[in-house]
Each structure stands twice: as structure tokens, then as C-alpha cells.
């Protein structure tokens, strides 16, 4: 199905960081016909494009396993083409798209539709995630077997939790037959006021007089899901966790050996709920921004491996949808074009995690969780997907430069150190920042 | 007084310094005198246009602003918009920009969604005065409460003020908490635990679930209006039980200081928040609050209109 | 910019001028009947107090004394860059059919006087309003004149007058300021 171009490329003199093999040194990387051929010093090859990556970090292509591409149904917010542009400009080579489209990705036909559009318009890899239940209503299981056959990489009702515990149990048991990851958006809808909660419940929500979503709305469901993972022994993945207690629950589950994993979104490690003080809906997302103590726990969770990966929960919305009374605005922020810089600035430069740990969470771990056996590592034989980043490059976030159709970022004007400079899929350079372009030469 | 008013908008009391609050209260003092004259009108806002943009029904606050605007000789216009039609049709920004296209100077806004005035202030050149937004703030009510206390007690610093009722959903409570704590009062909030908002103690107030205990040392008791719908959200079992535990009766009031002030932002649910005996009794200053509301709103309108001139002047000199 | 100050009246001079003005007022009104005194804030209020005190000393009668804050009646409100602090007007008596002596420190453009006249209007209908000023420095912009003047000081455009009163300035004096 995929129309990804298979090309050859020699990347010279880069600092190759490949957590899967423990590689962390300056060397060359040769990609032949879309696959990694060799890693080593002083590599040469005939009739191959050469890219000089001196002073830059060469990493296995980044995988964002939590993205809302909005197509089909909400193309005014984003479509597969604009979303994929946003991704490669942000250094992302693979995107997993969530099923809350219209129609939802709850049958093989929608999966095929997305794959065919992606093959036409996207030079990067797009992996649909199937819905757990029909129309994500939480009532009847989707044809998970057919979804799997069509090529979904996981199942989730993201946007909504699976409220019914019995149904969640059956979904997990059923998905286990296909070794599919079950991703849950953990939220107790009653405690979250059925979508009418606006922000984290606490001092700031009290000051602002906005309806609060208590942390327990998330942790109750995380705890339930972990219990179901124990019952079913199915692979469970907690989407966008946001609270200290969620981190603690996942840590304990992992210690016990349960098949549980989780992700965090950059806004949940970079911002607290105090950001909502001006009632700007660009800080409204679900789960909401939490408090400093939660950020600290999340950073610890990233460090000790409790948190497996970083995913953006890229959720584009039109300007007119967001520039309204905050209570009426939809949840979500864009993230594809800021994730790499936020990770480098807030995690790597601040020494929360090492460069190699960060690459692991951006690429190796998502590939492992999603069974994407060709991706997430730069070993010979694997796909030649590469993200090149410049650790020192300073950027100022300007939403007007975004490729995404939507500009709803909470990071407007942020100055960050570290940025993607080239995005390579199967040896094909799909994106290079302006200042990196002169580094390519044909031999 | 050397402090000058520089704010284009009045969105909250959280935003104001102690000195700014004091400036408003002192300015209000002068405007109160205007209302005692035979001709209760001054030309301070002559030629200015004020729009009262009310997205939520309100008789009291709107009347008070209307009288204040008229006594300042402003041209005023009331725009009442049903919330439901707003949600379905035109956005708040579009509505407000249409109003602004009428070349108004000041927009007074009441809205059921917290933060709406902030949204308007970001998007409009006109001054925005918050006349109550959702559960966020009702700054002019907070100011008139401060004014009334100051007038009756001669000071605010060191007073024990008890705020009773549905603090969780009350914009009046929030504005009062900011104003009172900035001016040095000791504030205790009283109500069923279900109506005490999360982490409110971090705003520097004490919490009590026992009205009788809390009012013993009080100099001022501010009763909040109870929305009867809250019962449906299971925030308390019945109105009857709420009244029993948190309603102010003469019997309970007898245990407080004899000169304690009883306040209420109105309209009162007689028999729920307080008995008629208390509402109409010697400790009640509820009607004085209404009178003072005009002076405070005149002061606010006057001050923000001046700040607007300041801003325009800065823009002009920047062009040069 | 540096300023040059020269003293036109000292404490004794200010005192003499006020006493003379008081005599003129009493002479004009033929005594204290129906007489009320209103000072324009800030310094006119203190001059009014002294004038009333002198009347009491001379005639043994306490005339009603009021003060007027004209801030809200100024015609330059919507143009001013700084928001003037509003003070209180205090006229705790009826002015209908009275002779009101309005007192200000300096008469210049006449705009303050106009504002004061407008404001007095809101309090009632006096039979007569008289204007007393410590200094008339000329440059009128409105058809207004003073009935009683402490001292006429013709000024140039680059000059102005500064009146000091003990109550707020720690001394009584009239200074000519050159810029």
C-alpha cells in the first residue's frame, strides 16, 4: 500500500545516537534503497547523495504515536497532507493517527481510505489507530480483527474513555489475539463533568471560577485499566498521562511485571495550570495542564523509564473555535512542530534525561510498543528513517510559520534551544531546514 | 494622592493593587456626594458612549451601571442578548466587534462564562468593565462591599469578615476575597464542604463548615445567594437542610457581636440564606450596598475613561 | 528645564491682600446678610477659610463656608492624559437667593471659573455670584472677570504664577515662575 520512495543516502560525520544498539558516537550512516546498509567510520558509496551532518545528531526517525490528523471529517482543522507536512517539519517520520474522525476509524474501509490518501499526499509514514468501539460510543466492539488485518497499529477510543469496565476487559482480551496495543484515554466522565470541566481542579481553577477536572478523574481510570491488564494480561498503553499519581500507578504496575506502558505529551511536562490565568483557550486540553508537583513526578517518570515515550496529542482546531469563551472552546493543542525543540530544551538541555534516553522515547520505544519492527533503530536492514537534530540551534516558536492548518499552540513566542534540521524517510530527504540545505551534495 | 489610574479595563480585583483599590474607594467617596445633590449629574463622561452588554439577565447590576452612567452624562445603550442564541449564532468576539464598530468607549459586560471580559479586553480597543463573569469575579460588587464596610466600620484592616454560602460558584465571593485580603481583613469562608472550592485556603482565607462558630467573632457577615439548581447537582441534599445549617436567623445572629454588619449582594432568597427578620433588621446594610454601588461604578467608569485617554496619547506620541 | 522664581508677595503681603479683599466684599454686600463663601479646591478652599475667619473677626458673624471640587466639570477631561483625582465638593447649605463669593487662588484662562459656575448651578440658584481671586495673571479665554483681586500680575506666555498657602505648602507666598 505504502508509496514511500526508497532512496539511497550517505549521512556523513553525524553524532549517531541509536539507543537500540547503544551506538552513541560520531560516524557515518549509509542507507541503500531505503534500508540501513551500514554504520561506521569513513564510509563511502558511489552514486549516492551525501549529507554532511557534522555537529548534528543523527537519530532513528521519530514516531509520534498520538496525533489527530482530522481527516476524514474535519479537514478545516487539519488534513493528512497538512498534518504530514507539520510532522516532517517537526522532525517526525511516522505518525499514528487517532480514530476520532468522521466517520471514525472503526472499520477496515476507513483504514484503507486513510492509507490511500496518505500514499498520495504524504512522504512520511502514516499509521492509523482503530477505534475500540463502533463510532467510539463505548457500546459495541469494532471489528478489531478486520482493523488489524487492514493495518492498524493499535486500538483506542481516544478522545473518550471506555467507561464500561466489562467492555474494556473484552476489548483487551480480544486485542490480545492480535497482539494489538490497547491505548486508553483515562478519564472518569462523571468526575470530569462530561466534557464541561475546563481545567485542572485546584487553586487556579478556584481563582478563575472555571469548572475543575480533578486529577482523580484520570487516576481512577488508570488504576482500573491496570487492574484489567492484570486480569487479561493484555498490553495496555496509557495515553497522555498527566498526574503524579498516574506515574506512581504505572511505576508500580511495571514493577509487578504487568504489560503496561504510557506516554506523556510535551505540554504536560512544560506547563502548569497557571498558564490558564488569561482564559486563553490555547491552554485548554484534555487531560488538562496540572500542577508543579505533577511535572516533577512526570520528569522523574521519564528519567526512571516509567514513562516509555513522548507523544504530542497533536489536536488542531480552527482559530475561530478557540478564540471564544474558554468554557465553550474545544480541548486540544497542536504539537507536531514543537515536540522536538521542547524535548531538547526542557529535557535534554536541562539534564532531566540523556540525549540517548530522549531518542529512545521519541523513536525506539514507540516502535517497540506498536510492533513496528522495521522502525525505531538504525541497525542494518531496518528502514532508513532518520531525524537529524541540531542541539544548539535556537528557535522562537512562531505559529504563523506552522505547516499545520491550525495555530493553537500554547508555546507562542517560546525561545527554545534545539531543533530538527532534517527529516529522512527511507533514505529520502523529505525536509531540511533552510540553514541545513547547503550541506547536501550529489556525488 | 500621587497614584494615577493607568488600567484601560477593570476585569478583576485580583489584578488590582491595594493602592488601586484604595484609589477607587476614595474616588467613589466624591461621587457619593454627587448623588446627594438636587441635580445628581456631572459632565465628566459627556460625549462618551457606554454599552451595557448583558449576556445574562440582571436587573440590579444593570440598573446600577445605568444610573451611574447617566449621572456621569455618558450616552448609554443597553444590549441584552440571550445566551442561547449566542451559543448557536454569532460568536462573542463578533458581537463585541459589531458593538465596537458603533464607536463606543466603554463596554460593560455581564456573561455566564468565566473569563469572557478578558477575552473581550484582548480583542477590543474600548475599555471593558466586568459586570460579573460566570464564577470568576464581580469586581464592582466587591468594591461596593468594601466601600460599605469602610463607611460603616472606618477601616478594613484587621476586621473579621465571614463569607457564607456557595463560594464555589460565587463571583461575588472571589472578588470579596481578593479585595478584603489585599486590604488586610481576616476572611473566613463558611459553607457545606461541597461548595468550598478546591485549594481556596491558598488565597489566604480560613474555612469553616459551622456558621454559628464562625460568626461569633465576626465584624461583617456577607451572605451569598444560593442558586437553587445546585441541589440537582447533589451539592447538598435539600434546600431545607441547607437553610437549617447555613441560613442566618436572628437566633444565630444574636450570638454575634451587636454591631456586626449583615450584607448580601441580592437578590435575597428570603427564608433560605437569611430570614426576613435578619434581612430587614438593624444589622443589615443591604440597601446601603445598593446605594454605594452607584458611587463605586461612577468611580470605575470615570477612572477607566481617563486611562483610555492616556493610552491614546501614548499612541499619538509614539507616532511622532 | 530650569525655572527662575521671583517672589511677588510674601506672607505679610498675602495677608494684607486678603484683608483688603474681605473689606471690599463686606462693603459690596453691605454687611454679611445672605453672604456665603465657597472656595475652589485645592488652594481656594484655604483662602476661603481665611476670608470667612476675617469676616468673623470684623463682624462677629460666621458666614456659611463651602468648597467646590471642579474636576468633573472641567472641559478638558476627555483630553487630559492624567486622570485628575476627584475630591469632594462640600456645600452643606442652600445657596438659593444667596450672594455667593467664589474664591480661587489664580485667575488665568477663566476655565476653572466656568467649571465652578456650572457646578454651582447644580446646587441651586443664587441671587448673585461674585468672584474673588488672590492673583489675576491675565490671558483670559472666556468672558470672565474678577470682582475682587488681591494683586494683578500681568504675565508673559512663558511665565506662570505659583501660589503657596501654609496649609499645604508650609508658607504663604506668590511666586512668578519663568521657564
XYZ file of N, CA and C in Angstrom, chain A residues 269-356:
264
model
N 4.744 18.222 30.427
C 5.979 18.387 31.211
C 6.510 19.820 31.154
N 5.874 20.672 30.289
C 6.413 22.037 30.144
C 5.529 23.124 30.758
N 4.294 22.809 31.066
C 3.360 23.863 31.511
C 2.536 23.414 32.708
N 2.159 24.398 33.560
C 1.219 24.083 34.633
C -0.100 24.810 34.367
N -1.080 24.491 35.201
C -2.425 25.071 35.017
C -2.441 26.583 35.230
N -1.373 27.127 35.806
C -1.348 28.585 35.982
C -1.337 29.314 34.637
N -0.975 28.580 33.583
C -0.957 29.183 32.241
C -2.349 29.626 31.794
N -3.385 29.125 32.458
C -4.743 29.484 32.021
C -5.217 30.826 32.565
N -4.378 31.501 33.312
C -4.813 32.706 34.021
C -5.423 33.789 33.145
N -5.080 33.798 31.854
C -5.665 34.810 30.973
C -6.884 34.261 30.218
N -7.352 33.098 30.614
C -8.529 32.485 29.984
C -8.319 32.240 28.488
N -7.082 31.925 28.111
C -6.770 31.670 26.709
C -6.994 30.183 26.428
N -7.903 29.904 25.476
C -8.263 28.509 25.191
C -7.122 27.735 24.541
N -6.035 28.409 24.163
C -4.882 27.674 23.649
C -4.155 26.897 24.755
N -4.614 27.060 25.973
C -4.075 26.257 27.075
C -5.098 25.236 27.561
N -6.171 25.072 26.798
C -7.212 24.136 27.223
C -7.035 22.827 26.471
N -6.766 21.770 27.197
C -6.666 20.456 26.570
C -7.112 19.412 27.582
N -7.292 18.184 27.089
C -7.763 17.114 27.949
C -6.856 15.905 27.780
N -6.207 15.419 28.832
C -6.251 15.938 30.195
C -5.676 17.355 30.292
N -6.142 18.079 31.311
C -5.732 19.477 31.433
C -4.311 19.610 31.955
N -3.744 20.816 31.813
C -2.453 21.114 32.429
C -2.614 20.954 33.930
N -1.627 20.337 34.557
C -1.714 20.065 36.001
C -0.806 21.011 36.773
N -0.284 20.539 37.894
C 0.475 21.424 38.781
C 1.957 21.052 38.826
N 2.746 21.893 39.470
C 4.187 21.704 39.501
C 4.572 20.320 40.033
N 3.859 19.867 41.066
C 4.202 18.566 41.651
C 4.011 17.440 40.621
N 3.056 17.633 39.721
C 2.829 16.619 38.690
C 3.959 16.634 37.668
N 4.383 17.866 37.299
C 5.505 17.969 36.366
C 6.730 17.265 36.953
N 6.973 17.505 38.234
C 8.141 16.883 38.854
C 8.069 15.362 38.813
N 6.865 14.830 39.077
C 6.691 13.373 39.028
C 6.853 12.853 37.602
N 6.363 13.629 36.635
C 6.486 13.213 35.232
C 7.966 13.190 34.820
N 8.707 14.204 35.234
C 10.133 14.246 34.895
C 10.864 13.044 35.505
N 10.462 12.703 36.724
C 11.062 11.544 37.375
C 10.686 10.265 36.623
N 9.437 10.217 36.187
C 8.964 9.063 35.428
C 9.674 8.919 34.092
N 10.008 10.045 33.478
C 10.763 9.994 32.221
C 12.163 9.461 32.491
N 12.726 9.920 33.581
C 14.091 9.568 33.936
C 14.225 8.073 34.258
N 13.304 7.563 35.081
C 13.470 6.168 35.522
C 12.805 5.174 34.569
N 12.270 5.668 33.453
C 11.731 4.748 32.454
C 10.268 4.362 32.674
N 9.659 4.875 33.731
C 8.236 4.588 33.933
C 7.444 5.080 32.714
N 7.816 6.261 32.242
C 7.159 6.801 31.051
C 7.960 6.368 29.833
N 7.318 5.568 28.974
C 8.014 4.936 27.870
C 8.340 5.902 26.748
N 7.375 6.795 26.454
C 7.606 7.605 25.261
C 6.921 8.961 25.351
N 7.296 9.802 24.384
C 6.733 11.142 24.285
C 5.862 11.171 23.039
N 4.625 11.596 23.197
C 3.703 11.706 22.066
C 2.961 13.022 22.223
N 2.607 13.670 21.117
C 2.172 15.070 21.250
C 0.696 15.259 21.560
N -0.161 14.279 21.218
C -1.603 14.512 21.259
C -1.953 15.749 20.407
N -1.257 15.853 19.273
C -1.484 16.961 18.312
C -2.981 17.035 17.983
N -3.619 18.129 18.422
C -5.076 18.252 18.272
C -5.422 19.614 17.685
N -5.370 19.713 16.363
C -5.614 21.015 15.732
C -7.068 21.464 15.806
N -7.255 22.767 16.029
C -8.591 23.380 15.985
C -8.465 24.737 15.306
N -9.536 25.138 14.621
C -9.521 26.415 13.913
C -9.468 27.570 14.899
N -8.908 28.682 14.437
C -8.749 29.861 15.285
C -10.099 30.303 15.847
N -11.135 30.299 14.996
C -12.437 30.778 15.470
C -13.068 29.833 16.484
N -12.628 28.582 16.497
C -13.149 27.655 17.513
C -12.503 27.900 18.866
N -11.253 28.364 18.828
C -10.508 28.559 20.072
C -10.674 29.970 20.645
N -10.911 30.966 19.779
C -10.997 32.347 20.273
C -12.417 32.639 20.758
N -12.847 31.854 21.716
C -14.195 32.001 22.288
C -14.080 31.908 23.807
N -15.203 32.057 24.486
C -15.246 31.854 25.921
C -14.597 30.497 26.200
N -13.687 30.459 27.143
C -12.878 29.246 27.308
C -13.753 28.016 27.604
N -14.868 28.220 28.281
C -15.738 27.086 28.591
C -16.327 26.460 27.323
N -16.473 27.259 26.277
C -17.079 26.739 25.048
C -16.055 26.214 24.048
N -14.773 26.455 24.304
C -13.730 26.070 23.342
C -13.485 24.563 23.390
N -13.101 23.977 22.256
C -12.772 22.551 22.257
C -11.419 22.305 22.928
N -11.217 21.068 23.383
C -9.952 20.680 24.012
C -8.888 20.451 22.941
N -7.650 20.724 23.279
C -6.558 20.281 22.425
C -5.646 21.379 21.933
N -4.381 20.982 21.711
C -3.375 21.902 21.172
C -2.572 21.176 20.099
N -1.989 21.946 19.167
C -1.113 21.316 18.181
C 0.233 21.034 18.842
N 0.972 20.066 18.292
C 2.225 19.715 18.949
C 3.317 19.208 18.028
N 2.947 18.818 16.799
C 3.943 18.173 15.922
C 5.164 19.045 15.681
N 4.949 20.360 15.556
C 6.059 21.218 15.150
C 6.850 21.792 16.323
N 6.471 21.412 17.533
C 7.196 21.935 18.693
C 7.790 20.833 19.573
N 7.418 19.586 19.300
C 7.788 18.485 20.187
C 9.309 18.322 20.336
N 10.019 18.331 19.218
C 11.467 18.080 19.274
C 12.180 19.190 20.053
N 11.829 20.445 19.735
C 12.500 21.551 20.432
C 12.179 21.550 21.918
N 10.930 21.235 22.260
C 10.568 21.189 23.680
C 11.316 20.079 24.397
N 11.420 18.923 23.751
C 12.137 17.803 24.361
C 13.601 18.149 24.592
N 14.224 18.722 23.560
C 15.646 19.064 23.692
C 15.860 20.137 24.745
N 15.045 21.174 24.687
C 15.233 22.302 25.599
C 14.885 21.926 27.042
N 13.721 21.316 27.212
C 13.209 21.095 28.563
C 13.731 19.807 29.209
N 14.100 18.826 28.382
C 14.516 17.543 28.966
C 16.023 17.291 28.825
N 16.536 17.472 27.585
C 17.939 17.124 27.361
C 18.869 18.220 27.896
N 18.619 19.471 27.481
C 19.499 20.546 27.953
C 19.390 20.759 29.452
N 18.228 20.512 30.003
C 18.095 20.664 31.460
C 18.535 19.411 32.215
N 19.060 18.445 31.455
C 19.642 17.227 32.035
C 18.643 16.390 32.840
N 17.393 16.436 32.430
C 16.397 15.555 33.047
C 16.658 14.137 32.574
N 16.863 14.001 31.255
C 17.230 12.706 30.682
C 18.386 12.933 29.706
N 19.068 11.839 29.381
C 20.189 11.972 28.446
C 19.646 12.063 27.030
N 20.508 12.465 26.117
C 20.137 12.534 24.712
C 19.657 11.166 24.230
N 20.373 10.135 24.641
C 20.033 8.788 24.195
C 18.670 8.342 24.758
